[in-house]
Short mmCIF file of C-alpha atoms in Angstrom, two decimals:
data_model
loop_
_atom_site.label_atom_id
_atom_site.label_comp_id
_atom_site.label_asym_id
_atom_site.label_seq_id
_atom_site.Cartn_x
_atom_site.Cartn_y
_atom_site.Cartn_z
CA UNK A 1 11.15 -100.30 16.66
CA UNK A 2 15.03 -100.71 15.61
CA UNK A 3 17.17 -101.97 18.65
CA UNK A 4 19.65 -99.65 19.34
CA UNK A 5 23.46 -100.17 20.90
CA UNK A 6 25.54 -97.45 22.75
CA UNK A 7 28.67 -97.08 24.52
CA UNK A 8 28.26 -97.46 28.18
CA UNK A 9 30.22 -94.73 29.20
CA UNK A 10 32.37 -92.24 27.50
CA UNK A 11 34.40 -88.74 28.53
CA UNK A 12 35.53 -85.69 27.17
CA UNK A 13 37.44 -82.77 27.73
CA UNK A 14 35.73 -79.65 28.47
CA UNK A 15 36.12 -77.10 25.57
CA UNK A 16 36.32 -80.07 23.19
CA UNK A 17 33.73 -81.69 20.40
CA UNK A 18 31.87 -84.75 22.42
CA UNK A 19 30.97 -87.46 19.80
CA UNK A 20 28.75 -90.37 20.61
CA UNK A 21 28.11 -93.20 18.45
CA UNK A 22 24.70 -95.24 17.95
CA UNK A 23 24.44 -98.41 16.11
CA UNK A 24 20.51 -98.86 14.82
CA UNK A 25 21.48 -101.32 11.66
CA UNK A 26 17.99 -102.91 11.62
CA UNK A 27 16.23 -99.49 11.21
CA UNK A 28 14.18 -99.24 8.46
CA UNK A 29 12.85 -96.99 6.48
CA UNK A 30 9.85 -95.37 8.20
CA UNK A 31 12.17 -94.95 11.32
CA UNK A 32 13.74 -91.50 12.39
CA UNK A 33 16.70 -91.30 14.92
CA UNK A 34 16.12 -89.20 18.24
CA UNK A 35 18.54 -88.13 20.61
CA UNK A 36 17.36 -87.37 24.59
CA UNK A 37 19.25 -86.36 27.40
CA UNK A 38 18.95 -87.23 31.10
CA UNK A 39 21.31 -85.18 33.24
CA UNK A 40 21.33 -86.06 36.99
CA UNK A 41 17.98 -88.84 37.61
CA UNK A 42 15.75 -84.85 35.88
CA UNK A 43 13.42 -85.93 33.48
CA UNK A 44 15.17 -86.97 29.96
CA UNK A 45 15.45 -83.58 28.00
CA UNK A 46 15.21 -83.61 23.89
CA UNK A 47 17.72 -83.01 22.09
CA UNK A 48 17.44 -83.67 18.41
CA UNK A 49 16.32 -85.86 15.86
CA UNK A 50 16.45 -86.65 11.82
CA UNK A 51 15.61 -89.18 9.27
CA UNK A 52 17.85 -89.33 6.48
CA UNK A 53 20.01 -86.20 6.43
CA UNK A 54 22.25 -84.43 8.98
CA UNK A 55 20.61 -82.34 11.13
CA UNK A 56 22.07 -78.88 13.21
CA UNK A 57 20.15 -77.19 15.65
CA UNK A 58 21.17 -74.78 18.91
CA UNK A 59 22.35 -77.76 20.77
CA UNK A 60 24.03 -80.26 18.94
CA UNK A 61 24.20 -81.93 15.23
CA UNK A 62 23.01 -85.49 14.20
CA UNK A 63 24.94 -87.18 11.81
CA UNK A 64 23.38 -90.64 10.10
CA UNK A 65 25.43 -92.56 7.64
CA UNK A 66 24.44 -92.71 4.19
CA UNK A 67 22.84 -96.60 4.88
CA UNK A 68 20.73 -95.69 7.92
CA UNK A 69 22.76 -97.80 10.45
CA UNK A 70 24.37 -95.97 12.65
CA UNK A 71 24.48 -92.41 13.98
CA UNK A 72 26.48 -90.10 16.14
CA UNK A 73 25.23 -86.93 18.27
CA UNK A 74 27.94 -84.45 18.10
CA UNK A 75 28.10 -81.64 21.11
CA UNK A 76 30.56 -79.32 19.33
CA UNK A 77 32.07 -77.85 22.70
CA UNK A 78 31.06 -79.55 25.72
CA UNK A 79 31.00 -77.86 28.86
CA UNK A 80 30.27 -79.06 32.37
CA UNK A 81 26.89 -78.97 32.45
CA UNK A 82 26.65 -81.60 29.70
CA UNK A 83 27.61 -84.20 31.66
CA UNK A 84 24.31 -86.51 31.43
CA UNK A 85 23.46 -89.94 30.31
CA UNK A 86 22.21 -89.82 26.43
CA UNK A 87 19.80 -91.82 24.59
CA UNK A 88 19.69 -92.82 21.46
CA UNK A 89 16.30 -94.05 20.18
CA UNK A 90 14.95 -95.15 16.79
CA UNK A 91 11.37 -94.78 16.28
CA UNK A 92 8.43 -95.64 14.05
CA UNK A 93 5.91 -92.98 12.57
CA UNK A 94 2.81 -93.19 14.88
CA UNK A 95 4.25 -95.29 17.19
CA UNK A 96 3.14 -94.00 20.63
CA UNK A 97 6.04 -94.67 22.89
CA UNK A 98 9.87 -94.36 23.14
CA UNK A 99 11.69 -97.01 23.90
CA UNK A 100 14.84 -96.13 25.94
CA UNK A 101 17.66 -98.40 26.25
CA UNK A 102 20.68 -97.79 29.10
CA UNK A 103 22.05 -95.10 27.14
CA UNK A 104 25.82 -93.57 27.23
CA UNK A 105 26.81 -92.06 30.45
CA UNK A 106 28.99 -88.75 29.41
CA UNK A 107 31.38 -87.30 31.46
CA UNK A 108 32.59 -83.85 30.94
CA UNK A 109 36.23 -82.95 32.61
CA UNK A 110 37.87 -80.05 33.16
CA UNK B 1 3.36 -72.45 30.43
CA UNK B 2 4.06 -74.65 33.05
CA UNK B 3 4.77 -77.94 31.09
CA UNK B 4 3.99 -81.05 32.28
CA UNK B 5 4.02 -81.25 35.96
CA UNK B 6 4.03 -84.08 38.28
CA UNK B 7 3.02 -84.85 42.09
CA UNK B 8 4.16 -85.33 44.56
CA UNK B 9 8.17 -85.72 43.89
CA UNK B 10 8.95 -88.13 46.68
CA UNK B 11 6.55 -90.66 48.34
CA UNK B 12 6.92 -93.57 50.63
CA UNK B 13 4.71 -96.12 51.04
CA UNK B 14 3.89 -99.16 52.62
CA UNK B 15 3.63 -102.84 50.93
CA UNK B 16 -0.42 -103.44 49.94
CA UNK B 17 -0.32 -99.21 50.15
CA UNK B 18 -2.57 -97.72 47.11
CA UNK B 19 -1.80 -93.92 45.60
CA UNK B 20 -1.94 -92.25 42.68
CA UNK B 21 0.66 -90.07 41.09
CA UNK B 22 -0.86 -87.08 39.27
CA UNK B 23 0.09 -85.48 36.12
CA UNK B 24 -0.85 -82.30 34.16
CA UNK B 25 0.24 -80.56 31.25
CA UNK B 26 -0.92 -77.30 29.73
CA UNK B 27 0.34 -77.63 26.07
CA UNK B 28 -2.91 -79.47 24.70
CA UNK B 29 -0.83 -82.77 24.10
CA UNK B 30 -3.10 -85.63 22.43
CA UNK B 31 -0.57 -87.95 23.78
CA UNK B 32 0.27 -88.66 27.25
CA UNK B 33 2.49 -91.52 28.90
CA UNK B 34 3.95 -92.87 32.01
CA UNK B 35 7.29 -94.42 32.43
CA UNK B 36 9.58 -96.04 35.58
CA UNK B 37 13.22 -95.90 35.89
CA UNK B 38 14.76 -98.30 37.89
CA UNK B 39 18.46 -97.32 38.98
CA UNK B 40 21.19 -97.56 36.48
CA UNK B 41 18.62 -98.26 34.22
CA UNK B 42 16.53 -96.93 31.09
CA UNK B 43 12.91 -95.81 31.45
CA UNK B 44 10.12 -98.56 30.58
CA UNK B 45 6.41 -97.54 29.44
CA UNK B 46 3.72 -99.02 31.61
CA UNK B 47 0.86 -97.13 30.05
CA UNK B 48 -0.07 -94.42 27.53
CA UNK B 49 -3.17 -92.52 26.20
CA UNK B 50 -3.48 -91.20 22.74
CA UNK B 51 -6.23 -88.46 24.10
CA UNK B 52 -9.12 -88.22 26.45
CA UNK B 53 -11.05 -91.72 27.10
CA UNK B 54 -8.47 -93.91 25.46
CA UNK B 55 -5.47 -95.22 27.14
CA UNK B 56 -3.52 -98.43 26.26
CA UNK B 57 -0.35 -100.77 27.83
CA UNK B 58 2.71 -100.58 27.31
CA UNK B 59 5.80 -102.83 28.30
CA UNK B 60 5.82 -102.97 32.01
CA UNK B 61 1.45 -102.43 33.14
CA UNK B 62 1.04 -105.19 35.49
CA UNK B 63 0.31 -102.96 38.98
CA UNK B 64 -0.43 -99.90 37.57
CA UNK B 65 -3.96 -98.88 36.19
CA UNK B 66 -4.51 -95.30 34.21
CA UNK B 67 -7.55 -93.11 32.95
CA UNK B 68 -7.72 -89.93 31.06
CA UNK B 69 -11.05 -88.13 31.36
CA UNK B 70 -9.57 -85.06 30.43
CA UNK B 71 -6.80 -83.88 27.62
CA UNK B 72 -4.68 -82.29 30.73
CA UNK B 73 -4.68 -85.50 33.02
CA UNK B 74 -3.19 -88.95 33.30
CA UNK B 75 -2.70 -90.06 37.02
CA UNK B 76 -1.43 -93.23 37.49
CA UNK B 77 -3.03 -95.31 40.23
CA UNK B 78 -1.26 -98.22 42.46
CA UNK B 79 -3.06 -100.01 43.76
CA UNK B 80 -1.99 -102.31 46.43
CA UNK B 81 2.05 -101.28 46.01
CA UNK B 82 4.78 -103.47 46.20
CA UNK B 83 8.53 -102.97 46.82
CA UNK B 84 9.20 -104.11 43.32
CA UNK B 85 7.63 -100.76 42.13
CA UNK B 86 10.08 -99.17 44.20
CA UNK B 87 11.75 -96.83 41.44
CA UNK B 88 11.44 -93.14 39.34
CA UNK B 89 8.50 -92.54 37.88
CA UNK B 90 8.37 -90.20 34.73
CA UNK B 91 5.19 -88.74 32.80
CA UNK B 92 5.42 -87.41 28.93
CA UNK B 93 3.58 -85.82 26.75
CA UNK B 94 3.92 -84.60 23.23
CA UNK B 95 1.51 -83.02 20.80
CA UNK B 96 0.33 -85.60 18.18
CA UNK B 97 1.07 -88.59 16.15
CA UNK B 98 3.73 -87.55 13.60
CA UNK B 99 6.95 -89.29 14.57
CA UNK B 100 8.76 -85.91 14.54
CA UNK B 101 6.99 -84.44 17.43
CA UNK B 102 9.12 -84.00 20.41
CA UNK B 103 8.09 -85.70 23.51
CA UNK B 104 8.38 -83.42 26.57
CA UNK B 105 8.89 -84.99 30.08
CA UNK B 106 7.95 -84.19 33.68
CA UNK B 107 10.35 -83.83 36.66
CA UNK B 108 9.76 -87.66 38.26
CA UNK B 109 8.25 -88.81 40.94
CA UNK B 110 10.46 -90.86 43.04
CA UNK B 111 8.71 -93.61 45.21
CA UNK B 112 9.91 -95.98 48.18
CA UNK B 113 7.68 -98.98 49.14
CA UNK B 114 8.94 -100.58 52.10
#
């Protein structure tokens, strides 16, 4: 699987969009991009994932750049609660595990 | 449904201690794994099963020994602990092989070997 680099630590203003950049530029092709969430030592929590194209859901949106090498996991209006550390991972089809590096810690403020 | 569920959530043990943490899950998940999380760190497989019978290693085994004799179960067994295994321990499951199928995780088990 694609290595993947993140900010150590980042913080945003409650209210506000929360943008967090990956960097996966040996992914290749077969490779999709996940995003997890691991807020306060719970067990890491899904959040979304793509291939190619940007991809919405309830949570958040995924943005990949048109050459596959980097991403960024967009919370539209963070709150509070969304203070967590997030992962980004890059991962094979039918590869059977997820490798997690140490992630961006998030800090929401008031 | 419940999820997946782990036990116990905290455990101390003694160096040369054995134990087994348990884990179930109720969704019919092929796929089944165990991770650690040291602090301040990322989690690190140390074993996973693709469905009943057959179980493989992943980046950190050494210590740790698994079975799966049924689709819901995948303890994970210690067997003579050491304080270097000191750390979180996470089970996952997720539904199949396709690489979009989301990977659901347990609460953690945290463990102390003194």
């Amino acid at each position: 699987d694609a290595k993947t680099t993140q900010p150590p630590s980042m913080d945003c203003a409650e209210g506000r969009a929360a943008n967090l950049p990956c960097n996966h530029s040996t992914i290749s092709g077969n490779e999709y991009v996940y995003w997890y969430r691991q807020i306060h030592s719970q067990g890491p929590q899904y959040i979304i994932h793509g291939l190619k194209n940007n991809e919405t859901n309830e949570m958040a949106s995924l943005i990949i750049t048109e050459d596959r090498k980097s991403s960024t996991l967009i919370l539209p209006h963070a709150t509070l609660r969304d203070t967590a550390v997030y992962y980004c991972i890059v991962r094979a089809y039918n590869n059977n595990d997820m490798r997690f590096g140490a992630g961006t810690r998030l800090t929401v403020k008031p | 449904n419940a999820g997946v569920t782990q036990t116990p959530k905290f455990q101390v043990l003694k160096t040369g201690q054995s134990m087994t943490l348990q884990c179930a899950q109720d969704m019919n998940h092929e796929y089944m794994s165990w991770y650690r999380q040291d602090p301040g760190m990322g989690l690190r497989l140390i074993h996973y099963s693709v469905g009943a019978g057959i179980t493989d290693q992943g980046e950190v085994p050494n210590g740790y020994n698994v079975s799966r004799s049924t689709t819901e179960d995948f303890p994970l067994r210690l067997l003579s602990a050491a304080p270097s295994q000191t750390s979180v321990y996470f089970c996952a499951s997720r539904r199949g092989r396709a690489v979009q199928e989301t990977q659901y995780f347990g609460p953690g088990t945290r463990l102390l070997v003194l």
